Tab-separated table of C-alpha atoms and ligand atoms in Angstrom:
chain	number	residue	atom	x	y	z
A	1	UNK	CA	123.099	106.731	113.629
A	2	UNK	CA	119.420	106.291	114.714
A	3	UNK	CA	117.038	107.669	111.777
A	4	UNK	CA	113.289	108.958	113.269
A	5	UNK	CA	111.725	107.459	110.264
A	6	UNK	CA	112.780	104.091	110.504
A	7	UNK	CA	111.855	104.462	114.391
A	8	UNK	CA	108.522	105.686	113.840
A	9	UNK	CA	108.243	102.569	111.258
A	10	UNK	CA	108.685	100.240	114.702
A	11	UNK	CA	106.255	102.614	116.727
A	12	UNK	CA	109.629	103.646	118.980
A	13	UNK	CA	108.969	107.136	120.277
A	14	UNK	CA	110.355	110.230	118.220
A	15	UNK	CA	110.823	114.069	118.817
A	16	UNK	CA	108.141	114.600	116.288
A	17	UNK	CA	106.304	112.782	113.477
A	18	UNK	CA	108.604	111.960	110.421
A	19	UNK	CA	107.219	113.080	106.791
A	20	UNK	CA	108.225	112.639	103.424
A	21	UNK	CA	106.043	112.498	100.505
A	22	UNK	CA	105.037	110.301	97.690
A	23	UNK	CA	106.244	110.932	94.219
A	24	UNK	CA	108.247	113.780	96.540
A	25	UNK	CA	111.099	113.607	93.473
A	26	UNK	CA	109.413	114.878	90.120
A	27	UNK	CA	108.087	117.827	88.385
A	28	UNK	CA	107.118	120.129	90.944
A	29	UNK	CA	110.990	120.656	91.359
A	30	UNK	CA	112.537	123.236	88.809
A	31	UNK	CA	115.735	121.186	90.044
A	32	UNK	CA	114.252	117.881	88.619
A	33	UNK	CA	112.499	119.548	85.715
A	34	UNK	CA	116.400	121.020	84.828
A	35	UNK	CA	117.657	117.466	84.871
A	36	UNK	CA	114.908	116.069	82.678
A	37	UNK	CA	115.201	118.435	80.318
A	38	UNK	CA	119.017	117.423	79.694
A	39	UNK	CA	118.519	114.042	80.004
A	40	UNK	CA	115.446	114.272	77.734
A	41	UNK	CA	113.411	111.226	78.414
A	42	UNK	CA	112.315	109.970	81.927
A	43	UNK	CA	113.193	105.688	81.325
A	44	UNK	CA	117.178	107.509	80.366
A	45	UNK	CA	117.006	109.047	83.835
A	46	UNK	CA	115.865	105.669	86.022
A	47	UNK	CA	118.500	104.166	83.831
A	48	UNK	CA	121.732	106.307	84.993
A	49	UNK	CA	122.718	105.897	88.833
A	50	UNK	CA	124.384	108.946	88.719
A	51	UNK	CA	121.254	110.970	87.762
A	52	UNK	CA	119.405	108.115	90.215
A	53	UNK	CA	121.568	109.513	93.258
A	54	UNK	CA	120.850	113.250	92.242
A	55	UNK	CA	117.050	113.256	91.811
A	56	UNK	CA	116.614	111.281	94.961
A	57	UNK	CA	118.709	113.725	97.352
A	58	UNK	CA	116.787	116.538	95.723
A	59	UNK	CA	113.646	116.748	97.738
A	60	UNK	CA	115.752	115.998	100.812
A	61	UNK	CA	117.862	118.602	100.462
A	62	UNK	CA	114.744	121.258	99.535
A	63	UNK	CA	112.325	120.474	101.989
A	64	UNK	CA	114.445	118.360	104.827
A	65	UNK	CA	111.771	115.476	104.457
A	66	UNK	CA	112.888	112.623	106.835
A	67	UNK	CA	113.047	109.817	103.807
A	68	UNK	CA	114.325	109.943	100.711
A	69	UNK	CA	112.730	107.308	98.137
A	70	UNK	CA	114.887	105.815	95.590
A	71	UNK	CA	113.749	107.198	92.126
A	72	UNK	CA	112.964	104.703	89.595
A	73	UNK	CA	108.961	103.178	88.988
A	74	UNK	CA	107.539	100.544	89.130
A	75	UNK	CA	107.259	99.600	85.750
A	76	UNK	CA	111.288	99.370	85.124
A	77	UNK	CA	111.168	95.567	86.360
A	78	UNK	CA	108.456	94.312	84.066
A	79	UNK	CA	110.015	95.989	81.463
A	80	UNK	CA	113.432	94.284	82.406
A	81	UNK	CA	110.765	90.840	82.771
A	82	UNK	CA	110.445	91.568	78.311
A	83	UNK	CA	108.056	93.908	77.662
A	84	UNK	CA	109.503	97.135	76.273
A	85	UNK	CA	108.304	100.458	77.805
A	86	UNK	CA	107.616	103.765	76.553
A	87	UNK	CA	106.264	107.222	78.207
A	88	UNK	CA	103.228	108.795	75.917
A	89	UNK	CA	102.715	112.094	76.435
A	90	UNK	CA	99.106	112.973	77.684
A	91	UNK	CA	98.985	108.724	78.392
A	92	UNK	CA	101.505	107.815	80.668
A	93	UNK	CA	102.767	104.592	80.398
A	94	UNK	CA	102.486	102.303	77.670
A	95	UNK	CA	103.843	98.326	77.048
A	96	UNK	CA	103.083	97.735	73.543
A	97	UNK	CA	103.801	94.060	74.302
A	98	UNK	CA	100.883	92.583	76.394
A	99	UNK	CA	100.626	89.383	78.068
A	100	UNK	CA	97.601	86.901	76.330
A	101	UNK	CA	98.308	83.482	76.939
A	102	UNK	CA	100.760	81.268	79.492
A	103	UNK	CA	103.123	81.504	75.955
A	104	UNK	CA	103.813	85.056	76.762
A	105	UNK	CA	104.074	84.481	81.007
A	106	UNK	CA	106.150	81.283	79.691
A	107	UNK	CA	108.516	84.088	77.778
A	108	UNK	CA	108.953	86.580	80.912
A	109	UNK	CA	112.863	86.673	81.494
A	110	UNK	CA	113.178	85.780	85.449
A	111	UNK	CA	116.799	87.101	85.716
A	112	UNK	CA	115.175	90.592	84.975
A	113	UNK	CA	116.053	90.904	89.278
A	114	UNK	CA	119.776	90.733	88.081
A	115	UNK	CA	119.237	92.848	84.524
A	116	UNK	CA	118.488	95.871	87.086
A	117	UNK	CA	121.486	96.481	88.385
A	118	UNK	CA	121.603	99.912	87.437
A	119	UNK	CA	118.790	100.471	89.939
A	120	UNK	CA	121.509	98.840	92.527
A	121	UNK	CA	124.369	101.057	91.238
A	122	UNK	CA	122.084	104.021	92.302
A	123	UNK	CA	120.492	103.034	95.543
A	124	UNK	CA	124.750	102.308	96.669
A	125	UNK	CA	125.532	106.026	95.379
A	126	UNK	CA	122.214	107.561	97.244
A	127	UNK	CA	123.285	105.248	100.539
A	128	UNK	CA	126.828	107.263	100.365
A	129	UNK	CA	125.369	110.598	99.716
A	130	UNK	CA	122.367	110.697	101.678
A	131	UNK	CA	122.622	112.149	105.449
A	132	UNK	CA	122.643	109.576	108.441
A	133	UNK	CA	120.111	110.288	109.588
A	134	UNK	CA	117.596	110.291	106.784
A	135	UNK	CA	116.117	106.751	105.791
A	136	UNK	CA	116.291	105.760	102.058
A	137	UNK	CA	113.214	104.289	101.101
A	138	UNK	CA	113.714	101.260	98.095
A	139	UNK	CA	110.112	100.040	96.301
A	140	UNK	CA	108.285	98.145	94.119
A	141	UNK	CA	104.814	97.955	92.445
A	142	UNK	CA	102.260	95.489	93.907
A	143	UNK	CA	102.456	91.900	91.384
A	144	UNK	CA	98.796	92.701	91.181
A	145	UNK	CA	99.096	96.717	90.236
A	146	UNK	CA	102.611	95.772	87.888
A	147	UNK	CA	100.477	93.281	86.487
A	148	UNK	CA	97.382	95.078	85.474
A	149	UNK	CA	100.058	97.367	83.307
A	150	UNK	CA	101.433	93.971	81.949
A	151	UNK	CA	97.773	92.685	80.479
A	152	UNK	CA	96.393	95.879	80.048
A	153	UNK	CA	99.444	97.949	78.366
A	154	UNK	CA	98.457	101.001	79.606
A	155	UNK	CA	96.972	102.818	82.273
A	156	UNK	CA	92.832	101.750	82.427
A	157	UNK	CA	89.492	103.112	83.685
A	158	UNK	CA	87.964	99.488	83.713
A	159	UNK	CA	90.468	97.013	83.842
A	160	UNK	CA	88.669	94.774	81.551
A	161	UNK	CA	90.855	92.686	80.317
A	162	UNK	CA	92.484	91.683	83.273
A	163	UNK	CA	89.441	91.453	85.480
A	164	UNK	CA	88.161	89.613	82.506
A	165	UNK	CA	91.433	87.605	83.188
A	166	UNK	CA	90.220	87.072	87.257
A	167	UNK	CA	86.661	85.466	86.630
A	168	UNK	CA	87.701	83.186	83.534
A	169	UNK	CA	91.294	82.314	83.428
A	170	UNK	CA	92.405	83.145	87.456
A	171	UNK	CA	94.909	80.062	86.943
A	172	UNK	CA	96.949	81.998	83.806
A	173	UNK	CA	96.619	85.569	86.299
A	174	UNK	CA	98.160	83.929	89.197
A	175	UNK	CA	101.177	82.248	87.243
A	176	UNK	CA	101.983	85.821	86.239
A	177	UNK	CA	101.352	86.909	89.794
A	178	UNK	CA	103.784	84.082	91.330
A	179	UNK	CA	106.622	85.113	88.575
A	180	UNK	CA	106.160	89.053	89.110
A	181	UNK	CA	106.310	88.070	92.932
A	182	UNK	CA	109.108	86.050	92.835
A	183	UNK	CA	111.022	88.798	90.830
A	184	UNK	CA	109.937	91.069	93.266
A	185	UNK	CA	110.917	89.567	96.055
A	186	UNK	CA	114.702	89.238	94.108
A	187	UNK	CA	114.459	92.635	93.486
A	188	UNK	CA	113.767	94.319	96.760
A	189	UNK	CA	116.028	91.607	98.519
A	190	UNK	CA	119.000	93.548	96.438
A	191	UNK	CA	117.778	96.925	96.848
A	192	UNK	CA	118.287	95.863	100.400
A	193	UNK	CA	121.646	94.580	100.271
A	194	UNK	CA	122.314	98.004	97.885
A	195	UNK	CA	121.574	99.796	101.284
A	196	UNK	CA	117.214	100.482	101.002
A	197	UNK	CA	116.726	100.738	104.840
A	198	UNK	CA	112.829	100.289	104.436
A	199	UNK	CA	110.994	99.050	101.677
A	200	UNK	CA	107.498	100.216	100.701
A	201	UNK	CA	105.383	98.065	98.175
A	202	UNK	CA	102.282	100.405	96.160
A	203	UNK	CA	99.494	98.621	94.808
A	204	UNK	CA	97.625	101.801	92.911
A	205	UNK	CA	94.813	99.635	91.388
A	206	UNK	CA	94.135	96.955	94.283
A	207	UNK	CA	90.721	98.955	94.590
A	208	UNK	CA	89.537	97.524	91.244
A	209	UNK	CA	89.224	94.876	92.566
A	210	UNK	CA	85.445	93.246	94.822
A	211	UNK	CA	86.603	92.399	98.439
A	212	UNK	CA	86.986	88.433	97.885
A	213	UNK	CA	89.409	89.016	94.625
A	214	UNK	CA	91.533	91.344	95.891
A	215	UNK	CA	92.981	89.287	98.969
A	216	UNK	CA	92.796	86.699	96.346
A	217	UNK	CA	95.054	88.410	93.312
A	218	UNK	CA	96.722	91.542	95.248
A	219	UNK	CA	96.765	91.475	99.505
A	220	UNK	CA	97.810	87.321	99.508
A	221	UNK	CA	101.039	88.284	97.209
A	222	UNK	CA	101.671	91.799	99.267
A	223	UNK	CA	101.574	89.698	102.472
A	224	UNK	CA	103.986	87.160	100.890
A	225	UNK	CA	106.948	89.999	99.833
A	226	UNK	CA	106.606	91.013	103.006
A	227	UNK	CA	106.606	87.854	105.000
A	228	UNK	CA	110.257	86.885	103.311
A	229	UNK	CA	112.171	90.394	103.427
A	230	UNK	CA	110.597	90.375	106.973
A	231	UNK	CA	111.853	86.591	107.946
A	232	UNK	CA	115.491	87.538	106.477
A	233	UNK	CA	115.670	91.344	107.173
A	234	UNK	CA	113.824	91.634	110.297
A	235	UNK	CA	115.298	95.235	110.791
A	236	UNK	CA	114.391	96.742	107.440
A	237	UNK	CA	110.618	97.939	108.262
A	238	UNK	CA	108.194	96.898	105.166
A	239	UNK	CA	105.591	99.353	104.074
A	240	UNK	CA	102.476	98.309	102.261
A	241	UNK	CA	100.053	100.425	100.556
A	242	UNK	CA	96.602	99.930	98.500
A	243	UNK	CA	95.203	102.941	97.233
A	244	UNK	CA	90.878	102.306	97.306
A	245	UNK	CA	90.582	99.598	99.921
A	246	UNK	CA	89.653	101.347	103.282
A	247	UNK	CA	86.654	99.666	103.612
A	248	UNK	CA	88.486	95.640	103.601
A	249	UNK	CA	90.360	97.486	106.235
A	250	UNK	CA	88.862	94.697	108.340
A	251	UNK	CA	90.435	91.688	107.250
A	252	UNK	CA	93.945	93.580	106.464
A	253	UNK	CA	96.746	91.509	108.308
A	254	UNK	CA	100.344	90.256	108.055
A	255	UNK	CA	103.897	90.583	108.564
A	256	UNK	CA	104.737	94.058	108.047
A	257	UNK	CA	104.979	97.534	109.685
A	258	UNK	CA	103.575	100.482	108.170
A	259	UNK	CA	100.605	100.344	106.215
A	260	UNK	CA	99.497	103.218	103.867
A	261	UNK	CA	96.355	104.884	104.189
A	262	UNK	CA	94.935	106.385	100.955
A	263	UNK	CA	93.263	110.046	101.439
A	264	UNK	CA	90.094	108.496	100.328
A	265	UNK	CA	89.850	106.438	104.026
A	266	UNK	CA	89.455	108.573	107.254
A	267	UNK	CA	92.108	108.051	109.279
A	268	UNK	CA	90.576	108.084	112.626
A	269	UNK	CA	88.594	105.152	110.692
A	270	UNK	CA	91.786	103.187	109.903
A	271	UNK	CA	93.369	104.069	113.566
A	272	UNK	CA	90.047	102.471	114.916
A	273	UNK	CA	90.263	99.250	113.632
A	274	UNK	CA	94.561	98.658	113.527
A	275	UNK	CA	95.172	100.540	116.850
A	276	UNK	CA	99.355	100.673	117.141
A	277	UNK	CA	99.650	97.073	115.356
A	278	UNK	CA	101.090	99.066	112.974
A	279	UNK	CA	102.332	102.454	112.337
A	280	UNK	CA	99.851	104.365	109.671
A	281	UNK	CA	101.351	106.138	106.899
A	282	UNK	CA	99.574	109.222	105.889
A	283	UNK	CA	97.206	110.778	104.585
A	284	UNK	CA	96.857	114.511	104.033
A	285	UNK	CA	94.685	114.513	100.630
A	286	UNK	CA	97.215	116.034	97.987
A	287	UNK	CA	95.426	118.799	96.217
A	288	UNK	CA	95.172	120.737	99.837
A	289	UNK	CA	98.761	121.680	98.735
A	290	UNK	CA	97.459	124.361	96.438
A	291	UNK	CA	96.865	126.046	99.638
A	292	UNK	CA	98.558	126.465	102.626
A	293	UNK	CA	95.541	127.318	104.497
A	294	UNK	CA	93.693	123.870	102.788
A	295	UNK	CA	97.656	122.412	104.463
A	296	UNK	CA	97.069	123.931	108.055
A	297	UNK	CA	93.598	122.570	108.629
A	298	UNK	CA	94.562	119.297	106.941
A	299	UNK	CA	97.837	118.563	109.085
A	300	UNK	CA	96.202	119.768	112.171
A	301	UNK	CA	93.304	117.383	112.415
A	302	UNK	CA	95.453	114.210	111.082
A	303	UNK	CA	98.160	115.286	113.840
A	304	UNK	CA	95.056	115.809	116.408
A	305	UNK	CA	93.942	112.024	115.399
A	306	UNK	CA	96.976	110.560	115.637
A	307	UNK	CA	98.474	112.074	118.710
A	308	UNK	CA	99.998	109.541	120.786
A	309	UNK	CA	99.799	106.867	118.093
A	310	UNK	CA	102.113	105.092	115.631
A	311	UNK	CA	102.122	107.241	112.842
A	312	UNK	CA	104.452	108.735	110.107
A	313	UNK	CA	103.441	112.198	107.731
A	314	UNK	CA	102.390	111.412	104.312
A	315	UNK	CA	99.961	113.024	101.706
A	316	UNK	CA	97.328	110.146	100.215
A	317	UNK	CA	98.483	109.638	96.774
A	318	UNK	CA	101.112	111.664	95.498
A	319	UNK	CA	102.098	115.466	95.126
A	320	UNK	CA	100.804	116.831	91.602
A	321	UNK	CA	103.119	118.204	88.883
A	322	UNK	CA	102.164	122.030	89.328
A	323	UNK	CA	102.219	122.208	93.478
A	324	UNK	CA	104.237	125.154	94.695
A	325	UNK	CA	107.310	124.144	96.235
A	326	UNK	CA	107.186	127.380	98.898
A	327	UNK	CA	103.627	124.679	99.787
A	328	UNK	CA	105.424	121.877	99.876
A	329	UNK	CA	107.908	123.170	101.904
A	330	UNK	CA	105.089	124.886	104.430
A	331	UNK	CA	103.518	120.743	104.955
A	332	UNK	CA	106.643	119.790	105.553
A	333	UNK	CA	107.701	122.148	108.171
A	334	UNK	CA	104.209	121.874	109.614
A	335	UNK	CA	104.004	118.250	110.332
A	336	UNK	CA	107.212	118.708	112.335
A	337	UNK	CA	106.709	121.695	114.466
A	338	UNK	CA	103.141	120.555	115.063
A	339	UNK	CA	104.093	117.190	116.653
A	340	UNK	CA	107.220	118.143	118.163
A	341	UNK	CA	107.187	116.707	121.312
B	401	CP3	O1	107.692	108.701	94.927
B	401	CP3	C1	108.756	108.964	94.338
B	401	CP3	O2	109.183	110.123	94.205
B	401	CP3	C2	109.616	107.812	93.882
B	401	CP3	C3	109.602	107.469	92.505
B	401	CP3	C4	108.350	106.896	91.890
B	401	CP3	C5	107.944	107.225	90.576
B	401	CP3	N1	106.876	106.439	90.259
B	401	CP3	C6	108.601	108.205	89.694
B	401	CP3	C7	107.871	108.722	88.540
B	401	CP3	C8	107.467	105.942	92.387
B	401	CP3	C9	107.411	105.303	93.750
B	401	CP3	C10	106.547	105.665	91.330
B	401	CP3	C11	105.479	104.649	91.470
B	401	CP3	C12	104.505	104.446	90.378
B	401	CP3	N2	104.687	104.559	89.035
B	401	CP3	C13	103.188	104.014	90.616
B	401	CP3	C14	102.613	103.675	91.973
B	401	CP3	C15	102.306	104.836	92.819
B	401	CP3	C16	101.151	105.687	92.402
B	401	CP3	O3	101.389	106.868	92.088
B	401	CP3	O4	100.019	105.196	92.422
B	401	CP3	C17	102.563	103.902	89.357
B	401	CP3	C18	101.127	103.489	89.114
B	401	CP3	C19	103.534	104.234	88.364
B	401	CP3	C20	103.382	104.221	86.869
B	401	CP3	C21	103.620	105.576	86.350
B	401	CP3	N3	104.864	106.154	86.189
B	401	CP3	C22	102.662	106.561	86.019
B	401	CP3	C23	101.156	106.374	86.045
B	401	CP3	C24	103.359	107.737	85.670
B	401	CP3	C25	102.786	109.085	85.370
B	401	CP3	C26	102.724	109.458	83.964
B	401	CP3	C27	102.530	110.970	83.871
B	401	CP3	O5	102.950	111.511	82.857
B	401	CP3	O6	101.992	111.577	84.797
B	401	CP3	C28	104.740	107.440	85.790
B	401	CP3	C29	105.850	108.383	85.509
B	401	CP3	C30	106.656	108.826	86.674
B	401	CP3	N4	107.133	108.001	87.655
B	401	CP3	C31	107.114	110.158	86.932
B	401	CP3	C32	107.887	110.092	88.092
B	401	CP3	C33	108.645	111.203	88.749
B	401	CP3	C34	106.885	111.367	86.052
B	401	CP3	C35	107.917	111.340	84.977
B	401	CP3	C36	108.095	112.640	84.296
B	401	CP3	O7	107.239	112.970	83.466
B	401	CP3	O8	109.105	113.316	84.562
């Protein structure tokens, strides 16, 4: 059965724009929030397929988004690499194992691709319990955004160790680059085979980094996932995303077919310089849905901008923790009806 996300991913024509949104399963959800609550700790609930399967229909089934996206994060392969994770309240998350010295990139366990089958396990459940016609959406962190977690431990205003890491020991960063890659590129290979029918890569921090470094440490590895899921699954569209780089929009290029635009970059600005070489992904700024007035305006002009373009619904980061879901719901429904062709 032909899904209208995965043809808006290849810039075929659709009846209207697809949407889903990111971090669309979490905490905003009473249904999630009941599950979490009897589960009791967030790592327990990537770890059990079941619970995988559940949490991943959820928003499809409240809102009627077009995607579903596997939940897991991004942070459950590193921590399968050897570094033991842990949620901190009021923190986020937190390796209290960092990586120092080529000893501790030496040490990274690169079977960590197999160690995840329980990710596997659920994207095969979700595949048999999701609707046809919805796309299920299978991810990864960025090697340079999994990485910063790996040096830094934690999330980081300044990235100073690992930028310190870029200018004066760029050999050690990119051996941990090419083994988080190459695990990477295991893992989303089997989240494929599991039944992913696109795969979407996020690089949250790639705007820490100066133009020159981040093709360097972050776009050259992003371009290098994509190029081998996209030489061996030509039909699974590839979705990249860097949140805080509109302005190297310029030089963005390779082998993939949706790219993500953060909320920060105009999108008549990114539309300008990619034309349809790629469908955009995006980027209704996520805060407008505390109101659905703030939601009205904010749909309408991205669907008057992208009218007649490649283009697939998104917000620009991901939907906070408190968001109504009635306002949820009202984006959703909006993006639809307002591009229905
Ligand atoms: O989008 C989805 O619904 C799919 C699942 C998903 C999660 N995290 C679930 C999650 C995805 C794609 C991610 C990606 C992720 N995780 C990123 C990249 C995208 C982005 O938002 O920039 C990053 C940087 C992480 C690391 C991470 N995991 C952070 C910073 C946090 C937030 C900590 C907090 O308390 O706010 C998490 C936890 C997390 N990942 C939650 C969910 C639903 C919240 C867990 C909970 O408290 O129930």
């Amino acid at each position: 059965m032909s899904k209208i996300f995965i043809d808006a991913c290849f810039g075929k024509e659709t009846p209207y724009t697809p949407v889903w949104m990111m971090r669309q399963a979490g905490r905003y959800l009473p249904e999630y929030m009941e599950i979490r609550k009897k589960v009791g700790n967030f790592l327990d609930m990537t770890r059990n397929p079941e619970v995988v399967a559940e949490i991943t229909i959820q928003p499809v089934k409240r809102l009627d988004v077009d995607a579903a996206i596997l939940f897991s994060d991004i942070l459950n392969l590193p921590m399968e690499m050897g570094l033991p994770l842990r949620f901190e309240k009021g923190v986020g998350p937190v390796f209290d194992k960092t990586i120092n010295d080529e000893k501790d990139v030496e040490a990274l366990d690169e079977n960590a691709s197999e160690k995840i089958s329980y990710v596997y396990e659920g994207v095969k459940l979700i595949r048999k319990n999701l609707a046809d016609d919805k796309a299920l959406i299978g991810f990864s962190g960025s090697p340079w955004t999994v990485s910063t977690y790996m040096v830094e431990g934690r999330g980081s205003k300044q990235y100073a160790k690992i930028k310190k890491m870029v200018y004066a020991n760029p050999k050690l960063l990119h051996k941990l680059l090419d083994k988080v890659t190459n695990q990477t590129i295991k893992y989303l290979t089997n989240q494929i085979k599991a039944g992913a029918d696109a795969i979407m890569v996020f690089d949250s921090w790639g705007g820490a980094l100066e133009k020159e470094k981040f093709f360097e440490f972050s776009w050259n590895y992003m371009k290098q996932i994509a190029k081998d899921i996209k030489a061996n699954y030509p039909n699974v569209p590839v979705i990249l995303f860097s949140k805080g780089v509109g302005l190297y929009f310029n030089d963005i290029e390779g082998e993939f077919d949706v790219l993500g635009v953060d909320w920060n970059t105009p999108i008549d600005y990114a539309l300008e310089i990619f034309e349809d070489n790629y469908t955009l992904q995006g980027n209704m700024e996520p805060t407008r849905l505390y109101s659905k007035e703030a939601i009205k305006e904010g749909v309408t002009k991205i669907a008057k901008t992208m009218k007649g373009h490649r283009h697939i619904f998104n917000l620009g980061h991901g939907i906070l923790p408190d968001v109504p879901v009635e306002n949820a719901k009202y984006f959703v429904d909006l993006c639809k009806e307002i591009t229905r062709r």
